[in-house]
Short mmCIF file of C-alpha atoms and ligand atoms in Angstrom, two decimals:
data_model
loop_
_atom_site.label_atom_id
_atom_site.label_comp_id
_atom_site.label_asym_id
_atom_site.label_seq_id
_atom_site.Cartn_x
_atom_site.Cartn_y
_atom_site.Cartn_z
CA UNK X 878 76.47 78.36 88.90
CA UNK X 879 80.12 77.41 87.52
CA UNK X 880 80.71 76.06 90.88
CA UNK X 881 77.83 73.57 90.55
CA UNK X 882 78.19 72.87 87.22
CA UNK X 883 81.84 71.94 87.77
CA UNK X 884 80.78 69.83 91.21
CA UNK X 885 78.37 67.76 88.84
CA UNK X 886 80.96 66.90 86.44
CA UNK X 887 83.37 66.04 89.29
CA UNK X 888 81.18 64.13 91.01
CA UNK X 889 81.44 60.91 88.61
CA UNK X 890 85.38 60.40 88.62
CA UNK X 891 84.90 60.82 92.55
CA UNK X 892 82.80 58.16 92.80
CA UNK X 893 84.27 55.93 90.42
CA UNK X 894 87.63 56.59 92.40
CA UNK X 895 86.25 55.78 95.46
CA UNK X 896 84.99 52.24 94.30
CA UNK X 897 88.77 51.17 92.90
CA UNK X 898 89.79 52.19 95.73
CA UNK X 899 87.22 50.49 98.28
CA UNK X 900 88.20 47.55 96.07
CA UNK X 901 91.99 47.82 96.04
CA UNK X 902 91.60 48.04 99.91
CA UNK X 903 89.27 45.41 100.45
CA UNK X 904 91.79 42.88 98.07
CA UNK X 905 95.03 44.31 99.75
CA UNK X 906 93.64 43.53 103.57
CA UNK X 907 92.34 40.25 102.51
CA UNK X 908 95.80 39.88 100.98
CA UNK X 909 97.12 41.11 104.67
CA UNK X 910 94.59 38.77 106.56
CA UNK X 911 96.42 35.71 104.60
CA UNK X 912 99.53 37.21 105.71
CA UNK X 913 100.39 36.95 101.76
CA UNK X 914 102.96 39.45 100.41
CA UNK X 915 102.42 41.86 98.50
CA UNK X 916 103.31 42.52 94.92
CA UNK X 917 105.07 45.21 92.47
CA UNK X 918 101.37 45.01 91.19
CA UNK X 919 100.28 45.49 94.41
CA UNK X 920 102.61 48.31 95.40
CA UNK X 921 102.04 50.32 92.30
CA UNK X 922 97.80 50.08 92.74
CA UNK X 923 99.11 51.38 96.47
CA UNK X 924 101.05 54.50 95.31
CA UNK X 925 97.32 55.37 92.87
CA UNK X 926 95.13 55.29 95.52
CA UNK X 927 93.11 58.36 96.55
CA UNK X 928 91.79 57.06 99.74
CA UNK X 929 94.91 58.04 102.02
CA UNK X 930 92.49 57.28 105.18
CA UNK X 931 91.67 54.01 104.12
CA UNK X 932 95.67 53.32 103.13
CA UNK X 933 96.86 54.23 106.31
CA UNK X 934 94.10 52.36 108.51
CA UNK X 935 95.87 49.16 106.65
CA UNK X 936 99.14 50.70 107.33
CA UNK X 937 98.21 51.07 111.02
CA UNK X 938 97.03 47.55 111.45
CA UNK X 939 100.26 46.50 110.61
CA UNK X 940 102.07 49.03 112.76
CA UNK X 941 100.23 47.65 116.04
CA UNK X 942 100.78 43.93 114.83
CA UNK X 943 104.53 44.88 114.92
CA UNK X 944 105.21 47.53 117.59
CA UNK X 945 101.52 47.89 119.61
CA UNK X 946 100.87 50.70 121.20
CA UNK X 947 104.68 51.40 121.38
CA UNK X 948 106.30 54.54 119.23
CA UNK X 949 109.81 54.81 119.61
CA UNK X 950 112.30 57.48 119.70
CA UNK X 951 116.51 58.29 120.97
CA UNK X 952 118.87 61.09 122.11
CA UNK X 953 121.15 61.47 119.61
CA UNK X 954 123.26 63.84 118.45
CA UNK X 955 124.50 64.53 114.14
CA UNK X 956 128.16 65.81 113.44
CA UNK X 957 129.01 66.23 109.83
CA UNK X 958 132.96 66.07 109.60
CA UNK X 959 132.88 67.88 106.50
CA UNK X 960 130.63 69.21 103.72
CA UNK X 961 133.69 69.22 100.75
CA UNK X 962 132.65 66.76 98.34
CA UNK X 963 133.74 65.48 95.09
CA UNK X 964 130.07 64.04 93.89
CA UNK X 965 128.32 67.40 94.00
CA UNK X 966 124.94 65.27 93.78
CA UNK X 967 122.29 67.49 91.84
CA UNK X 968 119.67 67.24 94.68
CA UNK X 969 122.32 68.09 97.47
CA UNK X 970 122.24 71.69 99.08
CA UNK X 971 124.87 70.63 101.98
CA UNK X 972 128.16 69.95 99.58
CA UNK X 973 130.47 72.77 98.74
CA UNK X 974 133.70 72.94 96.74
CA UNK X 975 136.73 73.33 98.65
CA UNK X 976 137.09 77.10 97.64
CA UNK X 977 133.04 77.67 98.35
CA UNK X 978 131.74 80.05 100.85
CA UNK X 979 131.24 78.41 103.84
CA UNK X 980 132.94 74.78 103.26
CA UNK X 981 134.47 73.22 106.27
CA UNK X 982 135.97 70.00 107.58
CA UNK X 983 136.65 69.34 110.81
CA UNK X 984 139.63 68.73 112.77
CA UNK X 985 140.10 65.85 115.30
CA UNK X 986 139.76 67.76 118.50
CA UNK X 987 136.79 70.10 116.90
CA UNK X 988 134.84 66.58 116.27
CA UNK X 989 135.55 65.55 120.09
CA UNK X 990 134.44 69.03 121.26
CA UNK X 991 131.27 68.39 119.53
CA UNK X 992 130.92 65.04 120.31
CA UNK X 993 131.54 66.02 124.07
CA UNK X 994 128.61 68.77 124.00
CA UNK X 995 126.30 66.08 122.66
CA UNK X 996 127.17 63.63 125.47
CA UNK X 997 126.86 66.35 127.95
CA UNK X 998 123.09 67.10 126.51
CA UNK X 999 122.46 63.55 126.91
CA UNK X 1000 122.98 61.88 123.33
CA UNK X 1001 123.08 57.95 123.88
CA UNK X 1002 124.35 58.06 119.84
CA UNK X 1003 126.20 60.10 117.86
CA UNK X 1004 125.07 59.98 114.20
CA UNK X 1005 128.42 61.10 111.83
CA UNK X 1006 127.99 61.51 107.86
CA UNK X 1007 129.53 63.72 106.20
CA UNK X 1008 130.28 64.54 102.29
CA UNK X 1009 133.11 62.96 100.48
CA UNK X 1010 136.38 65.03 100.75
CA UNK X 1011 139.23 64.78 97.91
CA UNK X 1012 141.72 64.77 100.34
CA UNK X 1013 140.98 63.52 103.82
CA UNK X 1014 142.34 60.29 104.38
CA UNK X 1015 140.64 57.27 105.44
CA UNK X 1016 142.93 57.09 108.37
CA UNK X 1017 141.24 60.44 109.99
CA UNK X 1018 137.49 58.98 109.61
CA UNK X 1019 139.17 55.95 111.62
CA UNK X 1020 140.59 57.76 114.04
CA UNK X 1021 137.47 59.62 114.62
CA UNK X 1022 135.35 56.51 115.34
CA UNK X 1023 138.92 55.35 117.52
CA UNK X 1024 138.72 58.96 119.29
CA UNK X 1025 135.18 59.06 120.13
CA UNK X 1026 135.22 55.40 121.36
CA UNK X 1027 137.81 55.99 123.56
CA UNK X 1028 136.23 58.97 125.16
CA UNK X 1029 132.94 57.94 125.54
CA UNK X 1030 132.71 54.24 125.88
CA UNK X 1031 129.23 53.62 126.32
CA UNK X 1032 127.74 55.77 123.76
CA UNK X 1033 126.75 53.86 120.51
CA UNK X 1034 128.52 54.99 117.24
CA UNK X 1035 126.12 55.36 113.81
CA UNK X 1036 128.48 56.55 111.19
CA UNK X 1037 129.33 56.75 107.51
CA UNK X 1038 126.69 55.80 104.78
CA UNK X 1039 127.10 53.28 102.35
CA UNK X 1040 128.42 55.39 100.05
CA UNK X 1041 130.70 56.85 102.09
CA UNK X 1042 131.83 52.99 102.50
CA UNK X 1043 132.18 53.11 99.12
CA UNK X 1044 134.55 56.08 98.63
CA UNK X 1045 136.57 54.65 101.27
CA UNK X 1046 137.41 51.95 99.42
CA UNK X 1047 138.51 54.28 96.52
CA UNK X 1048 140.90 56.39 98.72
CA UNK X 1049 142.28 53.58 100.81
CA UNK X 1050 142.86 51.03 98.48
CA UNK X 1051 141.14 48.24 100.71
CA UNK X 1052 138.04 46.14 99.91
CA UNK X 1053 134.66 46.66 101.34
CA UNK X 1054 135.38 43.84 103.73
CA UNK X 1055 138.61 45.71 104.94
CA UNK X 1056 137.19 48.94 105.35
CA UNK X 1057 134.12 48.13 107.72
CA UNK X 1058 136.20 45.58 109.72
CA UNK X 1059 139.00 48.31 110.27
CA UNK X 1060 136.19 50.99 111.27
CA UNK X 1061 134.45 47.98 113.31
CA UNK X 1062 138.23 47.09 115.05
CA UNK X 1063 138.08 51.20 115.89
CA UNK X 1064 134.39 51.07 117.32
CA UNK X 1065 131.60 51.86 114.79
CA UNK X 1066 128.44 49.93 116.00
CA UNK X 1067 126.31 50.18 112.93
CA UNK X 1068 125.73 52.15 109.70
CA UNK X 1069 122.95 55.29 108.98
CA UNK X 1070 121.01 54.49 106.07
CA UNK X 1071 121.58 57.51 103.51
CA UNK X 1072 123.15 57.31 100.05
CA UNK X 1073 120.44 55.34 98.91
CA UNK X 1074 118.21 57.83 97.19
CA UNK X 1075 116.13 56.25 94.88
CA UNK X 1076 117.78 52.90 93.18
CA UNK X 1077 117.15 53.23 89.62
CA UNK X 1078 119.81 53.67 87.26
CA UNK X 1079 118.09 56.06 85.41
CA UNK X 1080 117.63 58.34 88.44
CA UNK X 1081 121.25 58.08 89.57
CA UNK X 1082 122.54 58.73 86.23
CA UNK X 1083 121.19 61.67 86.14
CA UNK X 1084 121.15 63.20 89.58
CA UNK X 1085 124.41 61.36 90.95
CA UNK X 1086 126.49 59.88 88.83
CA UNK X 1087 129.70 60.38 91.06
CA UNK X 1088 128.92 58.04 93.74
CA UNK X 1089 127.84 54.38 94.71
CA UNK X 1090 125.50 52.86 92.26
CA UNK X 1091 122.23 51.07 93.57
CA UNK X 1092 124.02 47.68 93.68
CA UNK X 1093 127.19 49.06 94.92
CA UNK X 1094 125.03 50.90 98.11
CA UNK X 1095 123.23 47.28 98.46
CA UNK X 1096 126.78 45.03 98.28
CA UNK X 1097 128.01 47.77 100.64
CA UNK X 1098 125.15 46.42 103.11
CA UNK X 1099 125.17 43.53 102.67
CA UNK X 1100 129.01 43.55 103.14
CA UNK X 1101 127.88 45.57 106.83
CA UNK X 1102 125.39 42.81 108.36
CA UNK X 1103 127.75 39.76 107.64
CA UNK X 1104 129.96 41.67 109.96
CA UNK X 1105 127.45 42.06 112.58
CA UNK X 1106 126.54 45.75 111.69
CA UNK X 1107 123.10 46.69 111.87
CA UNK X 1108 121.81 49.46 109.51
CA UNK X 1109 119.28 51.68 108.39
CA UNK X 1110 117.95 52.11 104.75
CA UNK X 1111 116.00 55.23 103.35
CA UNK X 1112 114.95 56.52 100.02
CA UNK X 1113 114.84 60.50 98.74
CA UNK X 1114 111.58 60.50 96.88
CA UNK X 1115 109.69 63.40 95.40
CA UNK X 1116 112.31 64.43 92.36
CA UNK X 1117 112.56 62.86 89.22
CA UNK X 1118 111.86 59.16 90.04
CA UNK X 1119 108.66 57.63 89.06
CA UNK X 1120 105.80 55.85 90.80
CA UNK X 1121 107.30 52.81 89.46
CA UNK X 1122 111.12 53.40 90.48
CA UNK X 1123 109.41 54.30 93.91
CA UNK X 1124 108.03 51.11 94.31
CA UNK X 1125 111.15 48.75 92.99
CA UNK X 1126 113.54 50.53 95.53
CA UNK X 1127 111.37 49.34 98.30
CA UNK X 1128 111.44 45.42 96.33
CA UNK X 1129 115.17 45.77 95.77
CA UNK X 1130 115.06 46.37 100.20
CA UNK X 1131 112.72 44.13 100.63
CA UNK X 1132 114.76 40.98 98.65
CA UNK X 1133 118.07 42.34 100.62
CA UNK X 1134 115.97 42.01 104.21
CA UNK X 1135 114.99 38.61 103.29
CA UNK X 1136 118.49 37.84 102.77
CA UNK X 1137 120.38 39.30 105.68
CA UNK X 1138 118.06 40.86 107.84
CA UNK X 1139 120.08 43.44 109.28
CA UNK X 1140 118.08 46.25 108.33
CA UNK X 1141 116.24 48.01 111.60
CA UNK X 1142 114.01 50.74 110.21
CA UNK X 1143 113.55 52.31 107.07
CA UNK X 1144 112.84 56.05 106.32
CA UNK X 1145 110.73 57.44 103.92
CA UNK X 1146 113.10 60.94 103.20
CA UNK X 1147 110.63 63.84 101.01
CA UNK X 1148 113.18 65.91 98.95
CA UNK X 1149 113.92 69.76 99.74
CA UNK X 1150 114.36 71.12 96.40
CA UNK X 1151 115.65 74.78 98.10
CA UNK X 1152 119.19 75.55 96.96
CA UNK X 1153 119.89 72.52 94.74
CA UNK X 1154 120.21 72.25 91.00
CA UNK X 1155 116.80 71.39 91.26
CA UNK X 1156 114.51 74.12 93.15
CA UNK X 1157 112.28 74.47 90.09
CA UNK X 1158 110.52 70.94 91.70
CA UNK X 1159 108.08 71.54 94.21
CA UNK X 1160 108.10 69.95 97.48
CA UNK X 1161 105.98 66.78 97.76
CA UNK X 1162 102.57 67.30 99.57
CA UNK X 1163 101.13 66.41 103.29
CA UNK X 1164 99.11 63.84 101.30
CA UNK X 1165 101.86 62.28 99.54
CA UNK X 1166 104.17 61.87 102.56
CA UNK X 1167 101.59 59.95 104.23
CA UNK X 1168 101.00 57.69 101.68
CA UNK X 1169 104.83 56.93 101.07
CA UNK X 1170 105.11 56.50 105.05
CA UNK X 1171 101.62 54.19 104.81
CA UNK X 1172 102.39 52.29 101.43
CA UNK X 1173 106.23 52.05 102.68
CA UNK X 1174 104.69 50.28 105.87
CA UNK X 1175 102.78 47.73 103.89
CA UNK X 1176 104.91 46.49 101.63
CA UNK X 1177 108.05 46.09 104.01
CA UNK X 1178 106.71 43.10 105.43
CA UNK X 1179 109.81 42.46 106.53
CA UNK X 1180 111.37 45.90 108.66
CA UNK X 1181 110.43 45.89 112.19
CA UNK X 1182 110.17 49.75 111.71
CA UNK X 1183 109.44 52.74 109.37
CA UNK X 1184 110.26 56.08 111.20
CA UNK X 1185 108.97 59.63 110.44
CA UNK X 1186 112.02 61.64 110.08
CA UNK X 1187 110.58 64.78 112.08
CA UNK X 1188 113.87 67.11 110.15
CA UNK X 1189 112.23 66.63 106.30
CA UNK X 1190 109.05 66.03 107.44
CA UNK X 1191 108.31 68.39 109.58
CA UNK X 1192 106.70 67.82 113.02
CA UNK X 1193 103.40 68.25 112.45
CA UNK X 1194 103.66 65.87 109.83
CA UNK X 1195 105.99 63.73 111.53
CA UNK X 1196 103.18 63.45 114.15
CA UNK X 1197 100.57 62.83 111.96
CA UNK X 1198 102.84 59.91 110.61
CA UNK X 1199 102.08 58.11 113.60
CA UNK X 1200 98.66 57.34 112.50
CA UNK X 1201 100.26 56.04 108.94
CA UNK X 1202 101.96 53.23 109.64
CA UNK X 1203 105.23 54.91 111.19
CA UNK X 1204 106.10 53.79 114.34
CA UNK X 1205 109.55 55.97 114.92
CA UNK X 1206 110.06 59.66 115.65
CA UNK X 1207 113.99 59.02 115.17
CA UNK X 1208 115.28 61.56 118.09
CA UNK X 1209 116.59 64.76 119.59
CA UNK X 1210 118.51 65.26 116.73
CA UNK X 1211 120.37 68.88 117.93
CA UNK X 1212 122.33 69.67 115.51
CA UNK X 1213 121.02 69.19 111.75
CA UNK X 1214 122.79 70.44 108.99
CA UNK X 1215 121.97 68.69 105.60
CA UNK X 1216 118.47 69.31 105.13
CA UNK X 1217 118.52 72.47 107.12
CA UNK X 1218 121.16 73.52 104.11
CA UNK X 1219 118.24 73.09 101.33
CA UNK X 1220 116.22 74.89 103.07
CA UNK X 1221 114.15 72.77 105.95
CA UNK X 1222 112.37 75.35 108.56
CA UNK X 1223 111.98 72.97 111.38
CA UNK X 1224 114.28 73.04 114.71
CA UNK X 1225 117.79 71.70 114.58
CA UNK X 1226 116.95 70.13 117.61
CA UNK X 1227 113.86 69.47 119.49
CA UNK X 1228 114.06 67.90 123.04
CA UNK X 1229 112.72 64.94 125.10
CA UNK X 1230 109.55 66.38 126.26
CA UNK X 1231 108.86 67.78 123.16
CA UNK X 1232 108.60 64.17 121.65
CA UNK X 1233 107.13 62.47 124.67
CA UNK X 1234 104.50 65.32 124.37
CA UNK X 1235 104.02 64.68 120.05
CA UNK X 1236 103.77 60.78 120.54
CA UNK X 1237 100.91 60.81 123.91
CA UNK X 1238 98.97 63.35 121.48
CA UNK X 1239 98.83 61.40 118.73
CA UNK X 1240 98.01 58.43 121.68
CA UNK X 1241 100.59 56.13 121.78
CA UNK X 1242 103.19 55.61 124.73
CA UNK X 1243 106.30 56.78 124.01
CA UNK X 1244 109.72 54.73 124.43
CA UNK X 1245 112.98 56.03 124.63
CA UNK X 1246 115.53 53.27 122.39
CA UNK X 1247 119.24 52.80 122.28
CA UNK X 1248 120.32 52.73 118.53
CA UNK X 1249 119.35 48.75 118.15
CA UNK X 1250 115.95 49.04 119.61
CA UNK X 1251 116.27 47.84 123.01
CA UNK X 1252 114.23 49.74 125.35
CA UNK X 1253 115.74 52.43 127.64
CA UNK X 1254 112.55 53.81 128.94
CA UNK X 1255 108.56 53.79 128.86
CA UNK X 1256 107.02 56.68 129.49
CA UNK X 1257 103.07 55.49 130.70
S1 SF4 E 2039 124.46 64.00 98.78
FE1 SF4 E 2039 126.36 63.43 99.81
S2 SF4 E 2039 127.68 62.74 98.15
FE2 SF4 E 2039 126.07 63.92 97.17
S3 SF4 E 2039 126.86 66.03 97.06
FE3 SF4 E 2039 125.71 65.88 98.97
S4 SF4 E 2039 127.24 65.39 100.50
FE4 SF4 E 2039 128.16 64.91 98.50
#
């Protein structure tokens, strides 16, 4: 009887839902049909919407314009140098004070000894970040990039974040111009796109105040593509930001696309509260992840690519993705530490097959990439 009673009242605010949203959907694919961009308006009626299956049909649509039937992913391999940092960010589980149990930093011939088992599994890029040491000189992140090239010439070099950039500057007394020309001079081939988190000063003041600011992390790329270095760009959602804040980081990437275009794919980065500062948040839902990979999708018109980062997602998520707009599984990974530190139960690692097998599922043809999209393989 309560059951009933409580379906009946329901019943009206589902239906009345359903018709903003049938209209918001209708508006934003006439909007898409125009190929008219879409607006902070537009972007916050996105992030309200209850009909997920209608947002990511719209996000798919766009996904197949861009990258048809193709879903990409590469062999790569992560090595974090060191987790010591100085920022102690308050939604980080991976930094550790010098005297903390189980802090580390690597030495030189320990980061080739890893960098040689990833080439021996078959990496085609080695992704370095690490946290920012108090005493580590720039010279040794330098000579890593000059170490690894050396060894392995072919293999394609994703290091440092932007704010790592940043706190390069700081310790080496060069400008931002200096710092990515020396590491480009040593071999780096492009830049990850962490550190961003979510842009608004209100967020960062509060959760990490000890590091780049938004514009800083932007000037930092912008800085990166005049050189010729491609990059990444992500955003940690599902803390403290707002729908709103959500939405502006994704403008704020948008406007710096439009100006440089050396962004390749952006990634959409759920938050692990487990063993931060801030485990009393609860971990964003299936339905919300889809909608920030589907809404992310639509309104950057301008990125060739949004990938489903399998590590925060999940896989089955991850998978699922593919139907949302994301076009990207991002790759083999082997060896995650970060999110695996606050808690993330997937694999380290997860192989080839294993991703050829996700993407035919979910019934795309998978493609095997090199870090700057060119195709390695097809797998029909
Ligand atoms: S997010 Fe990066 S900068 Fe912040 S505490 Fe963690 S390792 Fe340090």
């Amino acid at each position: 009887m309560y059951q009933l009673k409580h379906k009946e009242r329901m019943k009206p605010r589902r239906e009345k839902q359903d018709k903003v949203s049938d209209r918001l959907l209708k508006d934003i694919q006439n909007k898409l049909d125009q190929r008219k961009r879409l607006t902070r308006q537009d972007g916050l009626a996105l992030m309200d919407c209850h009909d997920l299956i209608g947002l990511g049909r719209l996000a798919r649509r766009i996904k197949k314009q861009k990258t048809g039937q193709h879903v990409y992913f590469n062999s790569n391999f992560h090595i974090n140098l060191t987790n010591i940092c100085v920022s102690r960010c308050k939604f980080c589980a991976f930094g550790r004070d010098r005297d903390d149990a189980g802090a580390y930093a690597m030495t030189l011939d320990e980061v080739l000894q890893q960098a040689e088992y990833g080439v021996e599994g078959g990496a085609k890029e080695l992704h370095i970040v690490s946290a920012l040491h108090p005493d580590l000189p720039f010279d040794y992140y330098v000579e890593v990039i000059r170490l690894c090239r050396e060894r392995f010439p072919t293999i394609h070099l994703k290091a440092f974040t932007a704010v790592e950039i940043d706190y390069f500057t700081k310790i080496s007394q060069l400008s931002l111009h200096q710092v990515l020309q020396t590491l480009k001079e040593a071999g780096l081939d492009s830049l990850p796109g962490g550190g961003a988190e979510v842009f608004s000063p209100r967020v960062r003041d509060k959760l990490c105040p000890n590091k780049a600011n938004s514009e800083r992390w932007l000037e930092v790329m912008r800085t990166a593509h005049s050189l010729g270095l491609k990059s990444n760009a992500t955003m940690l959602y599902g803390h403290i930001e707002t729908l709103e804040e959500r939405v502006d980081h994704l403008l704020a990437l948008r406007n710096l696309q439009d100006e440089t275009g050396g962004f390749q794919s952006f990634i959409p980065l759920p938050f692990h509260p487990q063993n931060t500062q801030l485990s009393s948040i609860q971990r964003t839902t299936a339905f919300e992840d889809l909608k920030m990979i589907a809404v992310s999708r639509l309104i950057l018109d301008n990125f060739d690519h949004i990938k489903a980062y399998w590590i925060m997602q999940g896989i089955p998520l991850a998978q699922i993705s593919l139907n949302f707009g994301a076009d990207d599984l991002d790759g083999t990974v082997v060896k995650e530490k970060i999110t695996h530190a606050a808690g993330a139960r997937t694999n380290e690692g997860i192989t080839k097959e294993e991703l050829i097998r996700l993407i035919r599922e979910a019934g795309y043809t998978p493609v095997e990439r090199d870090t700057l999209y060119n195709i390695l393989q097809v797998f029909d």
